PDB file of N, CA and C in Angstrom:
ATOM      1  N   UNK A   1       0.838  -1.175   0.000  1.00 70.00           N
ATOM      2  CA  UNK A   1       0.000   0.000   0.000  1.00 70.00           C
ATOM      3  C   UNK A   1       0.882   1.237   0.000  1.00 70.00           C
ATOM      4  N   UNK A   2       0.646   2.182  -0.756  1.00 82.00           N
ATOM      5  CA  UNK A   2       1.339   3.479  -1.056  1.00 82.00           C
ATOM      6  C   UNK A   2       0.271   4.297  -0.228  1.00 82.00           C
ATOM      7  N   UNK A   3       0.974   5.596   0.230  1.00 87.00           N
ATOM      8  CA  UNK A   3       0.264   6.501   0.937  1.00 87.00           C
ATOM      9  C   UNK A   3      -0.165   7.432   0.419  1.00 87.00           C
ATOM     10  N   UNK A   4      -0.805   8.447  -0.378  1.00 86.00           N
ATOM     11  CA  UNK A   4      -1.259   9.566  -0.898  1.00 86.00           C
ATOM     12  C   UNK A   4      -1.434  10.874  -0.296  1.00 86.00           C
ATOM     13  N   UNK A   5      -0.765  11.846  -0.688  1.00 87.00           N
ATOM     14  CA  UNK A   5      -0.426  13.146   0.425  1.00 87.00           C
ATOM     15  C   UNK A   5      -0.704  14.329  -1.069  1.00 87.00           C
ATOM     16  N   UNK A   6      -2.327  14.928  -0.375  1.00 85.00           N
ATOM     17  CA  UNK A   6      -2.579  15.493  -2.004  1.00 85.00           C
ATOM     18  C   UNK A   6      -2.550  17.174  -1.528  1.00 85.00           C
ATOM     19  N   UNK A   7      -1.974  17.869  -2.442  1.00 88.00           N
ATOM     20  CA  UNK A   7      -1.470  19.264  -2.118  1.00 88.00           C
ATOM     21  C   UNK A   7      -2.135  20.111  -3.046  1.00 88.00           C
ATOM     22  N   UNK A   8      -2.564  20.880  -2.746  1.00 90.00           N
ATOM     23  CA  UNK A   8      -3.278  21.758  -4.009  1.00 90.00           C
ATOM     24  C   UNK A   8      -2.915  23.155  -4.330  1.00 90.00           C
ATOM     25  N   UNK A   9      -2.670  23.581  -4.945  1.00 91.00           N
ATOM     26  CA  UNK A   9      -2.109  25.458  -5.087  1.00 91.00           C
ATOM     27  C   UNK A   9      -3.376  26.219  -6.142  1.00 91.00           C
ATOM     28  N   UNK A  10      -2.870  27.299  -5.955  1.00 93.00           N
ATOM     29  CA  UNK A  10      -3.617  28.706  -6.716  1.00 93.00           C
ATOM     30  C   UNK A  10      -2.581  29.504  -7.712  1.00 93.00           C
ATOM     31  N   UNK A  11      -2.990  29.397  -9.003  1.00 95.00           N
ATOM     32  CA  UNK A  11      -1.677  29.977  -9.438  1.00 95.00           C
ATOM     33  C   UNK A  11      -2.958  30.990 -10.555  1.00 95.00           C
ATOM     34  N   UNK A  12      -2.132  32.242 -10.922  1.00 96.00           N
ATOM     35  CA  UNK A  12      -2.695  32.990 -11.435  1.00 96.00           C
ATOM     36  C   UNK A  12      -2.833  32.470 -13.380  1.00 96.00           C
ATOM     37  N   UNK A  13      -2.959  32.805 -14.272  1.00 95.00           N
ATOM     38  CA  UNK A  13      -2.830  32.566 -15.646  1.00 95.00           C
ATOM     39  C   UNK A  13      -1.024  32.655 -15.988  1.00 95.00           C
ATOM     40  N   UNK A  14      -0.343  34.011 -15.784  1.00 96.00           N
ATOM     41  CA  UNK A  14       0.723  34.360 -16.083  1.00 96.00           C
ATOM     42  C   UNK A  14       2.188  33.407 -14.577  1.00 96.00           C
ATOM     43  N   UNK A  15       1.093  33.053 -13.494  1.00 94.00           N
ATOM     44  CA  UNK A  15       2.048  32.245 -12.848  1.00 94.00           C
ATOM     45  C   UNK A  15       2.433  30.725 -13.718  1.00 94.00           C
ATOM     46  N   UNK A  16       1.439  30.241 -14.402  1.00 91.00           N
ATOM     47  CA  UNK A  16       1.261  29.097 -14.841  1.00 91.00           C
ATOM     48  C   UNK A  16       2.089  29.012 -16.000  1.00 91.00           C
ATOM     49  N   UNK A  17       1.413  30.032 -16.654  1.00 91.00           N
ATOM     50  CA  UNK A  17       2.995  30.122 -18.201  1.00 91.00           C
ATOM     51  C   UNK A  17       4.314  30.373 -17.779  1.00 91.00           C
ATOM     52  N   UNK A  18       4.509  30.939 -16.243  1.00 94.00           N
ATOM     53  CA  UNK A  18       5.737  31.183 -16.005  1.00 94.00           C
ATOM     54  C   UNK A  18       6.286  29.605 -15.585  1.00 94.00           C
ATOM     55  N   UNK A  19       5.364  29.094 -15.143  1.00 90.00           N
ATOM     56  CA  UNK A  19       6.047  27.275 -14.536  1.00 90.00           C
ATOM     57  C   UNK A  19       6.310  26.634 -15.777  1.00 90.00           C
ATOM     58  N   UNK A  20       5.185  26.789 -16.975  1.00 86.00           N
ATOM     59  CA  UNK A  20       5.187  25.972 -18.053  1.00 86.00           C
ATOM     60  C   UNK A  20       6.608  26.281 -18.829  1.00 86.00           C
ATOM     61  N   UNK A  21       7.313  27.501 -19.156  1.00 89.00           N
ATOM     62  CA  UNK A  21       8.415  27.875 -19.896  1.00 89.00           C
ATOM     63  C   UNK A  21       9.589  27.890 -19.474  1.00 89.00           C
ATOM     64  N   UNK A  22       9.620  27.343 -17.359  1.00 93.00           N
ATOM     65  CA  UNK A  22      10.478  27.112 -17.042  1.00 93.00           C
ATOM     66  C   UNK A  22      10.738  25.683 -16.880  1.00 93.00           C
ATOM     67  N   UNK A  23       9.990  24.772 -17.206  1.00 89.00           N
ATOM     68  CA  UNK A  23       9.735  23.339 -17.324  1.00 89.00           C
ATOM     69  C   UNK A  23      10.435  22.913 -18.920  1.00 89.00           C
ATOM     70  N   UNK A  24      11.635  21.660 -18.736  1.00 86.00           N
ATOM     71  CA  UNK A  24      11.922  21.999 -20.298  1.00 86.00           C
ATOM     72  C   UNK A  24      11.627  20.113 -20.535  1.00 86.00           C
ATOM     73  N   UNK A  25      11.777  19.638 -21.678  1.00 86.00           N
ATOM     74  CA  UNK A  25      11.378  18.145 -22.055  1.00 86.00           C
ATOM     75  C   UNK A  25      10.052  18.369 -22.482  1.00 86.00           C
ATOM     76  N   UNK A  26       9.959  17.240 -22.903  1.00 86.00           N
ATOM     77  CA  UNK A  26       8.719  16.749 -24.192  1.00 86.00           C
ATOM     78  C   UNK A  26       7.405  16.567 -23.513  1.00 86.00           C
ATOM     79  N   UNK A  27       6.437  17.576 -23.879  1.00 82.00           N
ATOM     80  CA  UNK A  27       5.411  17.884 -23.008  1.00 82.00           C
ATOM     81  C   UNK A  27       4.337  16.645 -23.723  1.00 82.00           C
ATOM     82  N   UNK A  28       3.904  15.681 -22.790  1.00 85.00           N
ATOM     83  CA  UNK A  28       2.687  14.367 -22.781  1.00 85.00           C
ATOM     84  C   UNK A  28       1.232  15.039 -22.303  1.00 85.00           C
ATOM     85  N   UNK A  29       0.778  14.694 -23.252  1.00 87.00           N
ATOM     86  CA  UNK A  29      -1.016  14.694 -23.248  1.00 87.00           C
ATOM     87  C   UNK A  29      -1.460  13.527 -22.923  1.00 87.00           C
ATOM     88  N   UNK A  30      -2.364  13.119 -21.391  1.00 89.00           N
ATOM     89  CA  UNK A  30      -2.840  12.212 -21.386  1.00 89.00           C
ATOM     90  C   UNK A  30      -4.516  12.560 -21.356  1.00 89.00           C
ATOM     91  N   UNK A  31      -5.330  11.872 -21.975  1.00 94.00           N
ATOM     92  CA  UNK A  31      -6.389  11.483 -21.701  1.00 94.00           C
ATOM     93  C   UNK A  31      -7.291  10.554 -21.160  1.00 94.00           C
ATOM     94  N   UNK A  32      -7.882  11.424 -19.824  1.00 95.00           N
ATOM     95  CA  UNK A  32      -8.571  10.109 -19.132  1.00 95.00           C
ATOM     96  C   UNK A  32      -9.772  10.393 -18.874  1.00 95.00           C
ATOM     97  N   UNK A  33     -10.444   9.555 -18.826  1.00 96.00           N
ATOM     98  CA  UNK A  33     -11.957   9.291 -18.246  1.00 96.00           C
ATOM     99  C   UNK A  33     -12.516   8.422 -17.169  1.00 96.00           C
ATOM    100  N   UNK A  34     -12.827   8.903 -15.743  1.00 97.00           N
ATOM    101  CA  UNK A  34     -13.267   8.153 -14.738  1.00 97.00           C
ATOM    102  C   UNK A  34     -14.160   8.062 -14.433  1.00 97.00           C
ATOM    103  N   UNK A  35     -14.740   6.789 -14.084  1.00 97.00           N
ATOM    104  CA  UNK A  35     -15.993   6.351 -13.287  1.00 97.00           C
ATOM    105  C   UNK A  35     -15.626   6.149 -11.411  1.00 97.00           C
ATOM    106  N   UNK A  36     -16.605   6.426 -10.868  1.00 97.00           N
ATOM    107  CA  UNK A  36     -16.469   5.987  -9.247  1.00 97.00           C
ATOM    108  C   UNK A  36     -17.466   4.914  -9.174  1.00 97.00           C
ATOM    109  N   UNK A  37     -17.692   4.284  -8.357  1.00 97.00           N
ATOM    110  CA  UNK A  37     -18.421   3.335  -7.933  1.00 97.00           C
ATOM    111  C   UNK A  37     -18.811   3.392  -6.566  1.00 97.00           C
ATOM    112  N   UNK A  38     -19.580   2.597  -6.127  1.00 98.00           N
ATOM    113  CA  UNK A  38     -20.177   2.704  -4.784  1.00 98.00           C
ATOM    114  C   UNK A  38     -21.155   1.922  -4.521  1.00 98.00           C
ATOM    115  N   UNK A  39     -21.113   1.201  -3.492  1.00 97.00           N
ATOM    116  CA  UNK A  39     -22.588   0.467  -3.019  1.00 97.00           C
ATOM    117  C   UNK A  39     -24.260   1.334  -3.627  1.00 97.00           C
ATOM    118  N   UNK A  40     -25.450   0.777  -3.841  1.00 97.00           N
ATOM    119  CA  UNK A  40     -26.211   1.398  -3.942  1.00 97.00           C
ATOM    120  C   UNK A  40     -26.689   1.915  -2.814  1.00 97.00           C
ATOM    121  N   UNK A  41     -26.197   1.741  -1.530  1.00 98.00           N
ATOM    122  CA  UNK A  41     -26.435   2.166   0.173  1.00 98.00           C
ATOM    123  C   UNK A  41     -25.462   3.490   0.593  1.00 98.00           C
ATOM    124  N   UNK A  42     -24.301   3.143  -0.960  1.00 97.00           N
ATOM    125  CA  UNK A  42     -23.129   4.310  -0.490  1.00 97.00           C
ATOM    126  C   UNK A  42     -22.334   4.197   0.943  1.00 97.00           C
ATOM    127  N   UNK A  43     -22.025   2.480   0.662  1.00 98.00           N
ATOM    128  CA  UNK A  43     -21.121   2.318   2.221  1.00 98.00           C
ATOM    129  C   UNK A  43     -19.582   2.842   1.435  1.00 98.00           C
ATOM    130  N   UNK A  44     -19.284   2.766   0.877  1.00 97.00           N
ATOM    131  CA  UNK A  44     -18.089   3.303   0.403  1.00 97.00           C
ATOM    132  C   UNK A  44     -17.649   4.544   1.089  1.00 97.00           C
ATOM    133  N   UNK A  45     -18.799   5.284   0.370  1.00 96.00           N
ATOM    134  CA  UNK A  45     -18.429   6.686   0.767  1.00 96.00           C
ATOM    135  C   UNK A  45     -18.730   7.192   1.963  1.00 96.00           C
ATOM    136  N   UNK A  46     -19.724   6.468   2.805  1.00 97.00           N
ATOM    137  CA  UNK A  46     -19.907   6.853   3.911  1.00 97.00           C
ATOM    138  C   UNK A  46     -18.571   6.320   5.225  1.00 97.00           C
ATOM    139  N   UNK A  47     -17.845   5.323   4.578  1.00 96.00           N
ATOM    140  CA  UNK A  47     -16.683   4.529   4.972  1.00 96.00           C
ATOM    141  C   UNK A  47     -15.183   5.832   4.333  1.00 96.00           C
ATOM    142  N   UNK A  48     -15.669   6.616   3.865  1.00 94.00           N
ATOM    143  CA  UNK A  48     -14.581   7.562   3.160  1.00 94.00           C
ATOM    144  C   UNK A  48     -14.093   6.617   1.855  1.00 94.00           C
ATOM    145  N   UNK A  49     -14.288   5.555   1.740  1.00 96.00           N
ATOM    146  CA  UNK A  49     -13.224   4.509   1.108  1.00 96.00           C
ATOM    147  C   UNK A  49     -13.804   5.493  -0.775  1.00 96.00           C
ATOM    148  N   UNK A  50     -13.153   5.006  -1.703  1.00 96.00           N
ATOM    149  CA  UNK A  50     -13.410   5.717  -2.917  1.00 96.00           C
ATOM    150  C   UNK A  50     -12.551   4.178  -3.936  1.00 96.00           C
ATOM    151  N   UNK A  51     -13.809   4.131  -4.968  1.00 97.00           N
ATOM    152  CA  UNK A  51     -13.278   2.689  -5.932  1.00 97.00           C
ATOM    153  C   UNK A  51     -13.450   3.857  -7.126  1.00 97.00           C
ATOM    154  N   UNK A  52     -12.304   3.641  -8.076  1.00 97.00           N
ATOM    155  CA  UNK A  52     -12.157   4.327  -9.279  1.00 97.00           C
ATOM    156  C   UNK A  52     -11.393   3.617 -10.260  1.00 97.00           C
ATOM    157  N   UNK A  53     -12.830   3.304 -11.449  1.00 97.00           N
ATOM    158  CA  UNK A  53     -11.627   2.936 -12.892  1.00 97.00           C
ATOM    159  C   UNK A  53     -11.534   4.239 -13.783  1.00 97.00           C
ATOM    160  N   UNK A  54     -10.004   4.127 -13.679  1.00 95.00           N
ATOM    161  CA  UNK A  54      -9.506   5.365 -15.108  1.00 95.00           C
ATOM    162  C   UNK A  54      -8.904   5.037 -16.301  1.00 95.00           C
ATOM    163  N   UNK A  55      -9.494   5.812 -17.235  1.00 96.00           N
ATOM    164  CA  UNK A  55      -9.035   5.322 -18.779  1.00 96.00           C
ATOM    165  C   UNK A  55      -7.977   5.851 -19.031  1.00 96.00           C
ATOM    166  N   UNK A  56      -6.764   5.573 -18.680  1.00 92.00           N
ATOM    167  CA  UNK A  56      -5.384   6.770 -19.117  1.00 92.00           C
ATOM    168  C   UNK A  56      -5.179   6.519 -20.199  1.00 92.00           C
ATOM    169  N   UNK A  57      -5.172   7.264 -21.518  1.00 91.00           N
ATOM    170  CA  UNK A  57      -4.519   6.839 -22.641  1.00 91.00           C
ATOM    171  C   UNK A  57      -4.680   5.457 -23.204  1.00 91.00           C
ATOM    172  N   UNK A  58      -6.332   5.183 -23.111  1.00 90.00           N
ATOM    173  CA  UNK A  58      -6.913   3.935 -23.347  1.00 90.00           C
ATOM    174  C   UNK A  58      -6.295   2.317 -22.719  1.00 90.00           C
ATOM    175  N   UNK A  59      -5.978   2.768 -21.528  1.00 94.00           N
ATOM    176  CA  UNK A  59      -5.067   1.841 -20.535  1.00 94.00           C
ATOM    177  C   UNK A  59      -6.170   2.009 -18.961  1.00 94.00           C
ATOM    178  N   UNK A  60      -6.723   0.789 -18.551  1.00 96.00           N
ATOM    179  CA  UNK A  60      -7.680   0.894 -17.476  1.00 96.00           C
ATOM    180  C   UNK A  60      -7.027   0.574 -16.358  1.00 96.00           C
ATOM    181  N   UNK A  61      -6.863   1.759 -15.136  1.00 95.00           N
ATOM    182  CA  UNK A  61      -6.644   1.726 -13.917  1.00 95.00           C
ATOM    183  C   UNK A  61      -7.692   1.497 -12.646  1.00 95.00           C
ATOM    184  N   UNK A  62      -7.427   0.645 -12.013  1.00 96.00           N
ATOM    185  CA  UNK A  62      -8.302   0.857 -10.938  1.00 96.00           C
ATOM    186  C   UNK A  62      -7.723   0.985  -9.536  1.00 96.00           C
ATOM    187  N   UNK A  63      -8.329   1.967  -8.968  1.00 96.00           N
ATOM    188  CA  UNK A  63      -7.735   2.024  -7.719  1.00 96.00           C
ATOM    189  C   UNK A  63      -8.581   1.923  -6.618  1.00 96.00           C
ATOM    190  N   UNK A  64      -8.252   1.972  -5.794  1.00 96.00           N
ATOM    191  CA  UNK A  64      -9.168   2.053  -4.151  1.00 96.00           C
ATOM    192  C   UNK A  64      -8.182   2.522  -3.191  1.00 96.00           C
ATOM    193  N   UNK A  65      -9.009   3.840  -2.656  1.00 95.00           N
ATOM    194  CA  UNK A  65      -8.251   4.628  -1.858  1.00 95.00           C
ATOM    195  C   UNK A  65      -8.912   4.573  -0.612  1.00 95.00           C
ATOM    196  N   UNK A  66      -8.476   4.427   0.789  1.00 95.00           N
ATOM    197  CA  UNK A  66      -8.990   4.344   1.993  1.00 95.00           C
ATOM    198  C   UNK A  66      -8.767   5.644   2.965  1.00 95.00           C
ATOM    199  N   UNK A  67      -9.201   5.879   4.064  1.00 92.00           N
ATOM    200  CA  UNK A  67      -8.639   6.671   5.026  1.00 92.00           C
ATOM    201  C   UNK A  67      -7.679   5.439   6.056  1.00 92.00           C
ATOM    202  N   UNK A  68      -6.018   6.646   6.678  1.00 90.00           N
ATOM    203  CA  UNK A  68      -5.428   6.138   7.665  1.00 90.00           C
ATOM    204  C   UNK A  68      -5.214   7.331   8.362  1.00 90.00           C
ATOM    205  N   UNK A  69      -4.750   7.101   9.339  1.00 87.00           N
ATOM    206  CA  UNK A  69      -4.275   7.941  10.564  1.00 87.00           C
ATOM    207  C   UNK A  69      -3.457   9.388   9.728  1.00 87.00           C
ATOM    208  N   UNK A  70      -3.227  10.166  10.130  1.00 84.00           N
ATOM    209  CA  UNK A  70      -2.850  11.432   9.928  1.00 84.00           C
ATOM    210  C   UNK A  70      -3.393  12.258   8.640  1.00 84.00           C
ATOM    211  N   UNK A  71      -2.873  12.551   7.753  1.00 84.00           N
ATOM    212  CA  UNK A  71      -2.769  13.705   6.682  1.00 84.00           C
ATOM    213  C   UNK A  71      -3.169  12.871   5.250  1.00 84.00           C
ATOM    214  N   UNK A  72      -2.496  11.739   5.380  1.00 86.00           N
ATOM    215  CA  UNK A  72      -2.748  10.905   3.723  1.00 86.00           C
ATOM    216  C   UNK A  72      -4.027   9.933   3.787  1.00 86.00           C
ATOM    217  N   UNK A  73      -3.912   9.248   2.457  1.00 91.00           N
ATOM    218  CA  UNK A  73      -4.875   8.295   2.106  1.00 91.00           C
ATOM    219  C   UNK A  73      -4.285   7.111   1.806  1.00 91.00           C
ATOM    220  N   UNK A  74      -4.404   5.940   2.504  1.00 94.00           N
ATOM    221  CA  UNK A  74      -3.885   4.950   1.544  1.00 94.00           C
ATOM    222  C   UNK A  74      -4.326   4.180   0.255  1.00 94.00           C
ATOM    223  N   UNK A  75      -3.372   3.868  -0.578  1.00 94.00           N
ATOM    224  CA  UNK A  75      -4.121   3.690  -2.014  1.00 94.00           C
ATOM    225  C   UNK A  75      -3.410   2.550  -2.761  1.00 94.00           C
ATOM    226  N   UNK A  76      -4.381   1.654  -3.634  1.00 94.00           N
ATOM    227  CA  UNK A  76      -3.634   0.732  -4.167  1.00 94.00           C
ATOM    228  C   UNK A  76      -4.103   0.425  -5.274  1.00 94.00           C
ATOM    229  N   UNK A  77      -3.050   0.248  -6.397  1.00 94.00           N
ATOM    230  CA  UNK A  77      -3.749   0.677  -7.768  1.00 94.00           C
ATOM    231  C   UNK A  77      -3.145  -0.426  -8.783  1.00 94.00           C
ATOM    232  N   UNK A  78      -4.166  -1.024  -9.873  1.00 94.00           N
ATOM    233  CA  UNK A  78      -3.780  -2.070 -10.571  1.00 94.00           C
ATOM    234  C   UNK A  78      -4.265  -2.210 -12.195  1.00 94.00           C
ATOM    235  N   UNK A  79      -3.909  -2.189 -12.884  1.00 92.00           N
ATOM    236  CA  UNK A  79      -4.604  -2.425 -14.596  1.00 92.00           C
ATOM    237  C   UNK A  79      -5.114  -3.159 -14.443  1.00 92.00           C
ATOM    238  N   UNK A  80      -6.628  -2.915 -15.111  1.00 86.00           N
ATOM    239  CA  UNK A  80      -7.363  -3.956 -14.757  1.00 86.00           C
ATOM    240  C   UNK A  80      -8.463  -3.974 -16.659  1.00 86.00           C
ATOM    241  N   UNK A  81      -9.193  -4.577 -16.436  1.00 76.00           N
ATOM    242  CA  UNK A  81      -9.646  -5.018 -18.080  1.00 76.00           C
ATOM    243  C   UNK A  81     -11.203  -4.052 -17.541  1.00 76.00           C
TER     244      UNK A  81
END
């Protein structure tokens, strides 16, 4: 199990082109599309727990992320069909 520690920022339009032009290498486009899932009772979510398949670049991920003790999430993630 990997731990997940998710950070979020605010960046203005001109902060963002300033990260993007100081960033150098071959810029990747991925495309994805996710579904969540959940009991029809919604014990999942009422458990915090979260089930997600993602389409990365027509490649299917699934993960399941839980709550643990402090700041992160634990998470464990597998290709799945």
């Amino acid at each position: 199990m990997g731990i997940e520690y998710e950070l979020k920022f605010r960046a203005t339009p001109e902060i963002q082109l300033a990260i993007g032009q100081a960033v150098q290498g071959e810029e990747v486009i991925y495309s994805m599309r996710t579904t969540y899932y959940d009991t029809p009772s919604g014990a999942l979510s009422a458990r915090k727990y979260t089930l997600r398949r993602r389409m990365e670049n027509d490649i299917s991920v699934c993960t399941l992320k839980a709550p643990v003790k402090g700041h992160g999430r634990g998470e464990w993630e597998t290709h799945c069909e």
